[in-house]
PDB file of C-alpha atoms and ligand atoms in Angstrom:
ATOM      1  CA  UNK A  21     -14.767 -42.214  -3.255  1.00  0.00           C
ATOM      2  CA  UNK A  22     -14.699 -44.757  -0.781  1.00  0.00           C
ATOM      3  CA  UNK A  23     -12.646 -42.743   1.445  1.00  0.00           C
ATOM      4  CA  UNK A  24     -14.152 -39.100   0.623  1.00  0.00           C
ATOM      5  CA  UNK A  25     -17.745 -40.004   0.109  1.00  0.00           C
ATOM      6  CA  UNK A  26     -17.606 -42.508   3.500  1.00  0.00           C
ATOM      7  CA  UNK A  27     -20.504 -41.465   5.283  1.00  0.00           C
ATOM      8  CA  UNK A  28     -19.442 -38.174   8.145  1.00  0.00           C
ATOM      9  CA  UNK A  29     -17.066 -37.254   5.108  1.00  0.00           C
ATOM     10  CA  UNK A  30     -16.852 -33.512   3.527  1.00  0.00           C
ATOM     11  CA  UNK A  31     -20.344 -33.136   4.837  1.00  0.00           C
ATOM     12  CA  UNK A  32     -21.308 -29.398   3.924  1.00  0.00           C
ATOM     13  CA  UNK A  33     -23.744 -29.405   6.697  1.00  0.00           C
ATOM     14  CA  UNK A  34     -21.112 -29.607   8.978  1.00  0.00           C
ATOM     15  CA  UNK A  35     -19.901 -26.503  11.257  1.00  0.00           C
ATOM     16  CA  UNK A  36     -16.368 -27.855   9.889  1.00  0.00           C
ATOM     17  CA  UNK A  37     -16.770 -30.804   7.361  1.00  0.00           C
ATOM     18  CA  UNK A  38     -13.923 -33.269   7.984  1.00  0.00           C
ATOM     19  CA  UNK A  39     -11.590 -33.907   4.851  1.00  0.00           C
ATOM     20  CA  UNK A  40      -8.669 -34.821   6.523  1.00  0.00           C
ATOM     21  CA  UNK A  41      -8.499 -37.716   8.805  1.00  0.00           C
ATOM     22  CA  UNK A  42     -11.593 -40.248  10.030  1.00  0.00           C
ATOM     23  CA  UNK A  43     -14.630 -38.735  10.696  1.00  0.00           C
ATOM     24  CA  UNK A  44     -16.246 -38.960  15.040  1.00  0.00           C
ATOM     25  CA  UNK A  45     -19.061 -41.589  15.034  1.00  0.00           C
ATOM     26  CA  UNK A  46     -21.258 -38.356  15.879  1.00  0.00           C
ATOM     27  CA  UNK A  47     -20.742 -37.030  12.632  1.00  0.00           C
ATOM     28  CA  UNK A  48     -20.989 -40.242  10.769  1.00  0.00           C
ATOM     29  CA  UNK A  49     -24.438 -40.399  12.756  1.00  0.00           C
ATOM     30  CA  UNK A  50     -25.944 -37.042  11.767  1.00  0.00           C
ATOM     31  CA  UNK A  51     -24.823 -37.454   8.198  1.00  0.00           C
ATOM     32  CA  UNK A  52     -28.412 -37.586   6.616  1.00  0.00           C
ATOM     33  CA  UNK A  53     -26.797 -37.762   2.883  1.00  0.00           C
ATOM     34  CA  UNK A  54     -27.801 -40.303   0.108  1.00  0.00           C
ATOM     35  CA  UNK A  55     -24.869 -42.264  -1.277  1.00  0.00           C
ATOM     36  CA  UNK A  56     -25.266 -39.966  -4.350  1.00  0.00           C
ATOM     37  CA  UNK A  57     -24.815 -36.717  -2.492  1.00  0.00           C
ATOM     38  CA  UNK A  58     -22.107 -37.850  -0.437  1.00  0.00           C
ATOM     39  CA  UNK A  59     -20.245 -38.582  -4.018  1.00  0.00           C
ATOM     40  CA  UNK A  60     -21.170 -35.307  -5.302  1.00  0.00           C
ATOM     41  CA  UNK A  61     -19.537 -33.414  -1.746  1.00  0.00           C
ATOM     42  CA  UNK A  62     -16.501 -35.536  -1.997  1.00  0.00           C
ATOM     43  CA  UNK A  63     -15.858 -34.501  -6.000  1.00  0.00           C
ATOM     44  CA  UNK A  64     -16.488 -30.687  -4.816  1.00  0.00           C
ATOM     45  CA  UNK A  65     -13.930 -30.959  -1.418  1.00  0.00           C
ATOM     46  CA  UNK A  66     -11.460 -32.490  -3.797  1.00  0.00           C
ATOM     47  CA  UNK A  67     -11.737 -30.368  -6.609  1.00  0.00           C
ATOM     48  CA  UNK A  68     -12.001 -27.252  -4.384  1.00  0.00           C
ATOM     49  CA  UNK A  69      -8.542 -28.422  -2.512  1.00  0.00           C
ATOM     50  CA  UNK A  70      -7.043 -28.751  -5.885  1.00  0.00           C
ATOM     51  CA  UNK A  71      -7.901 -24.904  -7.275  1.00  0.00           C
ATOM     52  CA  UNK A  72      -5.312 -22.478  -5.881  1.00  0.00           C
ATOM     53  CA  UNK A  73      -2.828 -25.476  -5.215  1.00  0.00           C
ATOM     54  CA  UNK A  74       1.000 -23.872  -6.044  1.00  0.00           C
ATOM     55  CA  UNK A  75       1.758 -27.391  -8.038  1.00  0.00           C
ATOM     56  CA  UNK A  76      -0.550 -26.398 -11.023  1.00  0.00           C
ATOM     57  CA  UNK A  77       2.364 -23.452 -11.454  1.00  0.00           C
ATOM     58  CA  UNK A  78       0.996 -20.735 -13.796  1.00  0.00           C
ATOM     59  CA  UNK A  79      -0.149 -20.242 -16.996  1.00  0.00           C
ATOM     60  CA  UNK A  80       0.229 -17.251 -18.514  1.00  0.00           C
ATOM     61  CA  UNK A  81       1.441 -15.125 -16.084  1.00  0.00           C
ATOM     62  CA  UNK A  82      -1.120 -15.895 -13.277  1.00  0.00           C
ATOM     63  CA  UNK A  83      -1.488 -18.757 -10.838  1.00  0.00           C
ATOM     64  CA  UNK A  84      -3.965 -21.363 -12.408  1.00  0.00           C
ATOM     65  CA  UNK A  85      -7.000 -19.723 -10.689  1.00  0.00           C
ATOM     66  CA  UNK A  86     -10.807 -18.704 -11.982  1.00  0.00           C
ATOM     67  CA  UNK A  87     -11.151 -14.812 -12.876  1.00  0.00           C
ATOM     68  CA  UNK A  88     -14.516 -13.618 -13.401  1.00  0.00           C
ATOM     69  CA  UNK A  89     -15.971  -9.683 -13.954  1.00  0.00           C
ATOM     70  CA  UNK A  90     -19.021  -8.290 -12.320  1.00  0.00           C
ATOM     71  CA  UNK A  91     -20.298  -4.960 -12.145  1.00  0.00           C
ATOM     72  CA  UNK A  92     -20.309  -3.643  -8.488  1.00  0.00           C
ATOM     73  CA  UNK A  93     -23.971  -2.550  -8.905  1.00  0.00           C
ATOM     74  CA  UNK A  94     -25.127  -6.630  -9.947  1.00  0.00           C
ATOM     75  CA  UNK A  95     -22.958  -7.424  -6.653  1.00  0.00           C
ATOM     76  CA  UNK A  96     -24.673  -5.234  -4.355  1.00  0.00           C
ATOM     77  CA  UNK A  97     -27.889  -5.963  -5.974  1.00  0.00           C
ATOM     78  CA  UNK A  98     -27.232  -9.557  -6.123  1.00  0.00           C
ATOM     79  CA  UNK A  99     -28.853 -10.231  -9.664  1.00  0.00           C
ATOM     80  CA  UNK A 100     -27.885 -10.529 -12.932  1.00  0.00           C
ATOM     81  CA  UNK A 101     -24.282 -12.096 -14.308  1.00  0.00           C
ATOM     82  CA  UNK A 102     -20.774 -12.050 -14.234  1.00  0.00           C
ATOM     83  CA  UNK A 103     -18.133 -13.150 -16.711  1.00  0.00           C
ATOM     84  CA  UNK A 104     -15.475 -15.259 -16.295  1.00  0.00           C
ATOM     85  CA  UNK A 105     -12.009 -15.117 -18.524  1.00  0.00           C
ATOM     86  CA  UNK A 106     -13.170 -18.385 -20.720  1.00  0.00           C
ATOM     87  CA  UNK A 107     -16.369 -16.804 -21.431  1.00  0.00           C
ATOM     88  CA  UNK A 108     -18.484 -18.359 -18.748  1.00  0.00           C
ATOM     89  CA  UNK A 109     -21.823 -16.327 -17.770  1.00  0.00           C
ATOM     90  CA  UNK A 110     -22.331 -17.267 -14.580  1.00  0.00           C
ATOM     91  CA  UNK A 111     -25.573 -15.908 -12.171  1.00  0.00           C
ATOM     92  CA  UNK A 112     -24.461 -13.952  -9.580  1.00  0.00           C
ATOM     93  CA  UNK A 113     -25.687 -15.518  -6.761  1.00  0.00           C
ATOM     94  CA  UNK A 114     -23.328 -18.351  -8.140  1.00  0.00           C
ATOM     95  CA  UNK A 115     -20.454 -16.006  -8.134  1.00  0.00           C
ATOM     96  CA  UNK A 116     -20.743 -14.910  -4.584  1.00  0.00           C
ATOM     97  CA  UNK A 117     -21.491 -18.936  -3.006  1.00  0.00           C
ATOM     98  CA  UNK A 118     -17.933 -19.481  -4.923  1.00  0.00           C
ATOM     99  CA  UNK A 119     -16.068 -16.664  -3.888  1.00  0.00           C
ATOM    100  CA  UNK A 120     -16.509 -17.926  -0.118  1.00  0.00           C
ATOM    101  CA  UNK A 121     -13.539 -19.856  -1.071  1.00  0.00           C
ATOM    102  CA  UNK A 122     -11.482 -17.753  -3.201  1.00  0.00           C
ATOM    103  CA  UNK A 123      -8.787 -15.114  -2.678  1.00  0.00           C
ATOM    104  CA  UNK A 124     -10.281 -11.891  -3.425  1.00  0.00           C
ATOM    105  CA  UNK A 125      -8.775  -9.648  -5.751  1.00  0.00           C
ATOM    106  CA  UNK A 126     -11.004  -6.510  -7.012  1.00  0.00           C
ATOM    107  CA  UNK A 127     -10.734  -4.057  -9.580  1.00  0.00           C
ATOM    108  CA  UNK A 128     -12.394  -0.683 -10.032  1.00  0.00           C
ATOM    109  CA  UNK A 129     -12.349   1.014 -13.576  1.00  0.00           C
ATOM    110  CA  UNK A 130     -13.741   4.242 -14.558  1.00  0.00           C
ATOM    111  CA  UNK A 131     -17.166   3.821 -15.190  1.00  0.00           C
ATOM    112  CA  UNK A 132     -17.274   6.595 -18.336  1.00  0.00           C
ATOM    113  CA  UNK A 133     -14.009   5.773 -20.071  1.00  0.00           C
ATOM    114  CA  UNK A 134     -13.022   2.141 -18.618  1.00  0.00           C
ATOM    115  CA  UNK A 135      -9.753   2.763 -17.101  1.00  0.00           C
ATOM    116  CA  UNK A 136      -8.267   1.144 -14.795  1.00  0.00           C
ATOM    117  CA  UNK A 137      -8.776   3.165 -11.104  1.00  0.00           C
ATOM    118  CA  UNK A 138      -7.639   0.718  -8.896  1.00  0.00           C
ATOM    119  CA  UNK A 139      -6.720  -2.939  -7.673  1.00  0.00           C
ATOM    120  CA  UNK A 140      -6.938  -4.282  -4.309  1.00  0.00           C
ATOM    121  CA  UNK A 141      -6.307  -8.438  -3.340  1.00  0.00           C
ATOM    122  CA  UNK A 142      -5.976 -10.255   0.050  1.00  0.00           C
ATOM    123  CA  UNK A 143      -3.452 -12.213  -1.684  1.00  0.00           C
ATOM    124  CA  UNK A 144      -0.447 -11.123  -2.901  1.00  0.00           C
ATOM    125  CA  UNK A 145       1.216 -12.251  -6.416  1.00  0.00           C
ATOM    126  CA  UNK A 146       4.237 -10.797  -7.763  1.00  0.00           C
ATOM    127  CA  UNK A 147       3.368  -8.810 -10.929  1.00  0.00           C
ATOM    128  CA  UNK A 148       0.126 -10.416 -11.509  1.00  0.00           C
ATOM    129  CA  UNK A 149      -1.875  -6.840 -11.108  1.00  0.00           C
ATOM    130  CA  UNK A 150      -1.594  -5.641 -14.256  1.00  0.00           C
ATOM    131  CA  UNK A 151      -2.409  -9.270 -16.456  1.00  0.00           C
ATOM    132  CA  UNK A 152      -5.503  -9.333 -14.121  1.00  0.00           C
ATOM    133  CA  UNK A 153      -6.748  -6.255 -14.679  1.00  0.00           C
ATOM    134  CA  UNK A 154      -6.638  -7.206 -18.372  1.00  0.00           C
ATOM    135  CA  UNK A 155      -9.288  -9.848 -17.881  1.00  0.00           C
ATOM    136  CA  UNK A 156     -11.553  -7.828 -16.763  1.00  0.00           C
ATOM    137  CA  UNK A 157     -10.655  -4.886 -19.111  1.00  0.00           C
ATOM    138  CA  UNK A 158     -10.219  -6.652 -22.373  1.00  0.00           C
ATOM    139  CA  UNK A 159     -11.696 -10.127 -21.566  1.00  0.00           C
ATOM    140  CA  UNK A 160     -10.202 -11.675 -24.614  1.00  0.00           C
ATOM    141  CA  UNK A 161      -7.921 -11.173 -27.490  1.00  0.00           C
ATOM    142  CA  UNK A 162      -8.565  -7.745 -28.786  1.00  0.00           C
ATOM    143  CA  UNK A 163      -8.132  -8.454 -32.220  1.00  0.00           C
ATOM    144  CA  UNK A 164     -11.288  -7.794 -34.675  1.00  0.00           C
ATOM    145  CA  UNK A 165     -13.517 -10.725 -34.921  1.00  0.00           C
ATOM    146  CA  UNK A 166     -11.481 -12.751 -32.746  1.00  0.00           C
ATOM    147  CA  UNK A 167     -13.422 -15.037 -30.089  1.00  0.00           C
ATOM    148  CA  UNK A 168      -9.930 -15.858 -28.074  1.00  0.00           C
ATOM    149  CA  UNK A 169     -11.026 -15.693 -24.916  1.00  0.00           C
ATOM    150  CA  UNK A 170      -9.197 -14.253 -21.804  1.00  0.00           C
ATOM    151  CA  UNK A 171      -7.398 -17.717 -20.657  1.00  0.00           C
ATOM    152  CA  UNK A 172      -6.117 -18.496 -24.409  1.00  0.00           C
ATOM    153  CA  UNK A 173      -4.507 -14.559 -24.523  1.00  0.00           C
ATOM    154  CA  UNK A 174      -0.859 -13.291 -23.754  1.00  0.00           C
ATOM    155  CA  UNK A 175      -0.123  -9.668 -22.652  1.00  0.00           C
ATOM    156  CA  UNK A 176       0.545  -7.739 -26.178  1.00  0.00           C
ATOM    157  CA  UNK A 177       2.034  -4.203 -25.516  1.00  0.00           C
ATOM    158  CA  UNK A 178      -0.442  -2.170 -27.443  1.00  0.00           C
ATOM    159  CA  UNK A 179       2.421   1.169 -27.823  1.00  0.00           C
ATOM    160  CA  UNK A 180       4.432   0.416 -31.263  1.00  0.00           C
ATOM    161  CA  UNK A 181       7.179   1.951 -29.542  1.00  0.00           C
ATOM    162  CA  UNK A 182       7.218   0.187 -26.234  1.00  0.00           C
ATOM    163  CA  UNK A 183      10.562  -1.807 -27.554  1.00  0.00           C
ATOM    164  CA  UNK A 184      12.245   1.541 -28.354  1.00  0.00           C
ATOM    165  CA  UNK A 185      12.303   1.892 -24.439  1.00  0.00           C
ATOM    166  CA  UNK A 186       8.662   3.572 -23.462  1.00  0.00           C
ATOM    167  CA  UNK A 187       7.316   2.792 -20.230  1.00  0.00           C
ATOM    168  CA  UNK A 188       5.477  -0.616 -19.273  1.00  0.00           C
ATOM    169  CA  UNK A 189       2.022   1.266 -18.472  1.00  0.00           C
ATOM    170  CA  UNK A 190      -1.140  -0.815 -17.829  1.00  0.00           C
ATOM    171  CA  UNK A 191      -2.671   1.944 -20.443  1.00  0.00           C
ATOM    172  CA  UNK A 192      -0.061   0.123 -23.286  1.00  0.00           C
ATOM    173  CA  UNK A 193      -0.765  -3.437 -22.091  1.00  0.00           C
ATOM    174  CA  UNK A 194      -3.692  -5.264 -23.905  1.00  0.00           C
ATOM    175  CA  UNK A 195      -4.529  -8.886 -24.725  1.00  0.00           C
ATOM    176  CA  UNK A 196      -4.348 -10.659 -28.141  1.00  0.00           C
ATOM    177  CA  UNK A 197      -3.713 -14.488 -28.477  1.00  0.00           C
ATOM    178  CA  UNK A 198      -0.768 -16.278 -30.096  1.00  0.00           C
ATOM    179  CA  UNK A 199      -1.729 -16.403 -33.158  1.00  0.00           C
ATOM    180  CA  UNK A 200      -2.917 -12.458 -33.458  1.00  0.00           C
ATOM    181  CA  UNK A 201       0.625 -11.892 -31.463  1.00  0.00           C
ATOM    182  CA  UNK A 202       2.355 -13.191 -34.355  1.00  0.00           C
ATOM    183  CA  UNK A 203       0.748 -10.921 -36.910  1.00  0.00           C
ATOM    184  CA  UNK A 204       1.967  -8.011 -34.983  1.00  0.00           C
ATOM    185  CA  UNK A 205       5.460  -9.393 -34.347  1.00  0.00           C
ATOM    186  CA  UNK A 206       5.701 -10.601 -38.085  1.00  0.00           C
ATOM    187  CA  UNK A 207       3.159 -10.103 -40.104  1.00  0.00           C
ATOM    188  CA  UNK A 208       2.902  -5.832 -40.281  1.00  0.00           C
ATOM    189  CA  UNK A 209       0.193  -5.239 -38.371  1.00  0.00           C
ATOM    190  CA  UNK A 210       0.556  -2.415 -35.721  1.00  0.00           C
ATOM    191  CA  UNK A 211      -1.990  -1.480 -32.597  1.00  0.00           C
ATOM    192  CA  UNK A 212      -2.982   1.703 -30.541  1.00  0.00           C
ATOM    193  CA  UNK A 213      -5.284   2.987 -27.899  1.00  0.00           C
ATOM    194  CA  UNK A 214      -7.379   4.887 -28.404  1.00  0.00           C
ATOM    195  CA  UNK A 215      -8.577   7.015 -26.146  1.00  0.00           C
ATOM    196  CA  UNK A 216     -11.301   5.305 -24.673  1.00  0.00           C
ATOM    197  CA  UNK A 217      -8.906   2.888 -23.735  1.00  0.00           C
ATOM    198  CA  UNK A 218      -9.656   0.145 -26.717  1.00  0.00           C
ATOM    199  CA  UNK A 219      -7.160  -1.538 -28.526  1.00  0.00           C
ATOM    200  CA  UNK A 220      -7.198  -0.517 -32.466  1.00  0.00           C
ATOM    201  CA  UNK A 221      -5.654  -2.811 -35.026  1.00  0.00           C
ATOM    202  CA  UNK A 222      -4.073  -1.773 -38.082  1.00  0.00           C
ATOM    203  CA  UNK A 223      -3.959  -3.741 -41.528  1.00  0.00           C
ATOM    204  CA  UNK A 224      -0.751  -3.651 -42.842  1.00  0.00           C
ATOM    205  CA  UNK A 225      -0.216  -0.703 -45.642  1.00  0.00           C
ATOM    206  CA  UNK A 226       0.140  -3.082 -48.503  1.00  0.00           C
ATOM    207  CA  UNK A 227      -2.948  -4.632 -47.612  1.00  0.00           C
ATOM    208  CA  UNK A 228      -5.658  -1.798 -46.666  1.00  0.00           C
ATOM    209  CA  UNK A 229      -8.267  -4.563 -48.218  1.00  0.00           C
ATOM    210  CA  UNK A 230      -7.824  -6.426 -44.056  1.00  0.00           C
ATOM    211  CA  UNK A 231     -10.150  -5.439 -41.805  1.00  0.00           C
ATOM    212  CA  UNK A 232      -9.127  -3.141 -38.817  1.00  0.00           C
ATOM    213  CA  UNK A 233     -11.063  -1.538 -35.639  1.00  0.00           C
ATOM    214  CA  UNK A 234     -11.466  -2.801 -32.340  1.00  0.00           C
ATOM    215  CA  UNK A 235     -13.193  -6.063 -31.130  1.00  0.00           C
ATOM    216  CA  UNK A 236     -16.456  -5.931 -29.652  1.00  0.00           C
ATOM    217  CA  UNK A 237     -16.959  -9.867 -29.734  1.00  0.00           C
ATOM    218  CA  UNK A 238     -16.162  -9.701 -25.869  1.00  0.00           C
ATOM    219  CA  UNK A 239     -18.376  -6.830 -25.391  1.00  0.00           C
ATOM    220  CA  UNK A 240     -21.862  -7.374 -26.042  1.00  0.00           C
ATOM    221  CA  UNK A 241     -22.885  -4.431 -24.035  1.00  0.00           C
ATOM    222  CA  UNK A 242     -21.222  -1.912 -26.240  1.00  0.00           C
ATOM    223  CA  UNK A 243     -23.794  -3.423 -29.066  1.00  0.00           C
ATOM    224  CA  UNK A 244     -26.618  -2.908 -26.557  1.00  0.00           C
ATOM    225  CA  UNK A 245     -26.813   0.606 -26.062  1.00  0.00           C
ATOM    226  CA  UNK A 246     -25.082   0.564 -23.111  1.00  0.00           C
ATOM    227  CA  UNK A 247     -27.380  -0.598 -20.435  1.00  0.00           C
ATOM    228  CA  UNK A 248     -23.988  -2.668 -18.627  1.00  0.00           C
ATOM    229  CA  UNK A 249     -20.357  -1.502 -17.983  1.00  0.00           C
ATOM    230  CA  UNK A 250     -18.864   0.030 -18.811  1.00  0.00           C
ATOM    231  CA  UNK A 251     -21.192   2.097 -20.000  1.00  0.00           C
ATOM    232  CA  UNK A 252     -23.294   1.986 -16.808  1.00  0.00           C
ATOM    233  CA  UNK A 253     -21.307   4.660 -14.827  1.00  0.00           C
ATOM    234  CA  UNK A 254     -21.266   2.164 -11.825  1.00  0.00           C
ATOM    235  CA  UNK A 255     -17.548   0.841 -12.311  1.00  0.00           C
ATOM    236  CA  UNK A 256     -16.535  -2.616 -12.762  1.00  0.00           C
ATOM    237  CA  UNK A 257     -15.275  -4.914 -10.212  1.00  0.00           C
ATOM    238  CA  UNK A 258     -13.540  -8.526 -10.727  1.00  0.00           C
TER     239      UNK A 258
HETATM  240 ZN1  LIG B  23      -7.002 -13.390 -31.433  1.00  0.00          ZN
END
């Protein structure tokens, strides 16, 4: 703090805030900032270097980033919320002050069935398309009843017969979390799609007593009568 909250110091009202280096006596002299603020500026500058940076490696498949879900319609209209892969609801006018400083990636999905149309980034990251356009899609583990969100999920291959050589499609991929992983791998559960593109889990046939279906915990709207995606017919961007 004493460095990065000294007075002319990651000033926001600054044309270009100084974070590197000592700041002119001019901009130490029209910093009009209370001690307080100047602490709060310096904790956002630092934490804002820090997202993105290539030393906090990956985890699970994508750089260590924020991934949040909007429908294009709240975007344009600039009301209403957006989703982020923990969970997060987050106002949208929030979403689009933050996203001045992101690298865009955005994904369109069919606005009747949910699949995925298209993915477009100004970034690019080696085989990362298809794991983000499960957080958007799934937003969490797609097991029935289970609150895993997006962040705490691994890419489950939804096909029983992907290992029998059938094609990595995103239309096979879906998310589940270790722990619901581990029931398909060993404990006789099995998953489809179904045609609307939702991930259907089996009970193994010894034990018909388990509940199966899909998971709507990450989809409130589909309990809602379908006044948001993607029931909306606007598409879904993230
Ligand atoms: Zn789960």
């Amino acid at each position: 703090m004493a460095k990065y909250a000294a007075p002319g110091m990651c000033n926001p009202a600054d044309e270009s805030p100084t974070v590197l280096g000592e700041p002119t006596d001019e901009v130490i002299g029209g910093d009009q900032r209370s001690y307080g603020q100047r602490q709060h500026d310096a904790l956002t500058a630092l934490l804002r270097g820090a997202l993105g940076d290539p030393k906090f490696g990956q985890h699970h498949g994508l750089p260590v980033t924020v991934i949040v879900s909007a429908t294009l319609q709240d975007l344009q209209n600039q009301t209403g919320h957006a989703v982020t892969a923990a969970g997060t609801v987050i106002p949208i006018p929030e979403l689009i002050r933050l996203s001045a400083h992101a690298y865009h990636y955005l994904a369109l999905f069919d606005g009747v069935n949910g699949r995925a149309l298209w993915l477009g980034r100004t970034k690019r990251i080696a085989s990362a398309d298809q794991r983000i356009i499960l957080h958007s899609k799934d937003r969490g583990c797609t097991r029935p009843g289970c609150d895993a969100p997006g962040y705490h999920s691994e890419v489950h291959h939804a096909a029983r017969d992907w290992k029998h050589g059938g094609a990595t499609d995103i239309d096979d991929l879906t998310l589940a979390c270790g722990p619901d992983n581990q029931l398909v791998e060993t404990g006789g559960w099995t998953t489809r799609k179904r045609p609307d593109g939702a991930t259907e889990w089996i009970p193994p046939p010894d034990l018909p007593m388990l509940r199966g279906g899909t998971n709507d915990f990450h989809h409130p709207e589909r309990l809602l009568g379908g006044a948001s995606p993607p029931d909306d017919g606007g598409g879904e961007a993230a």
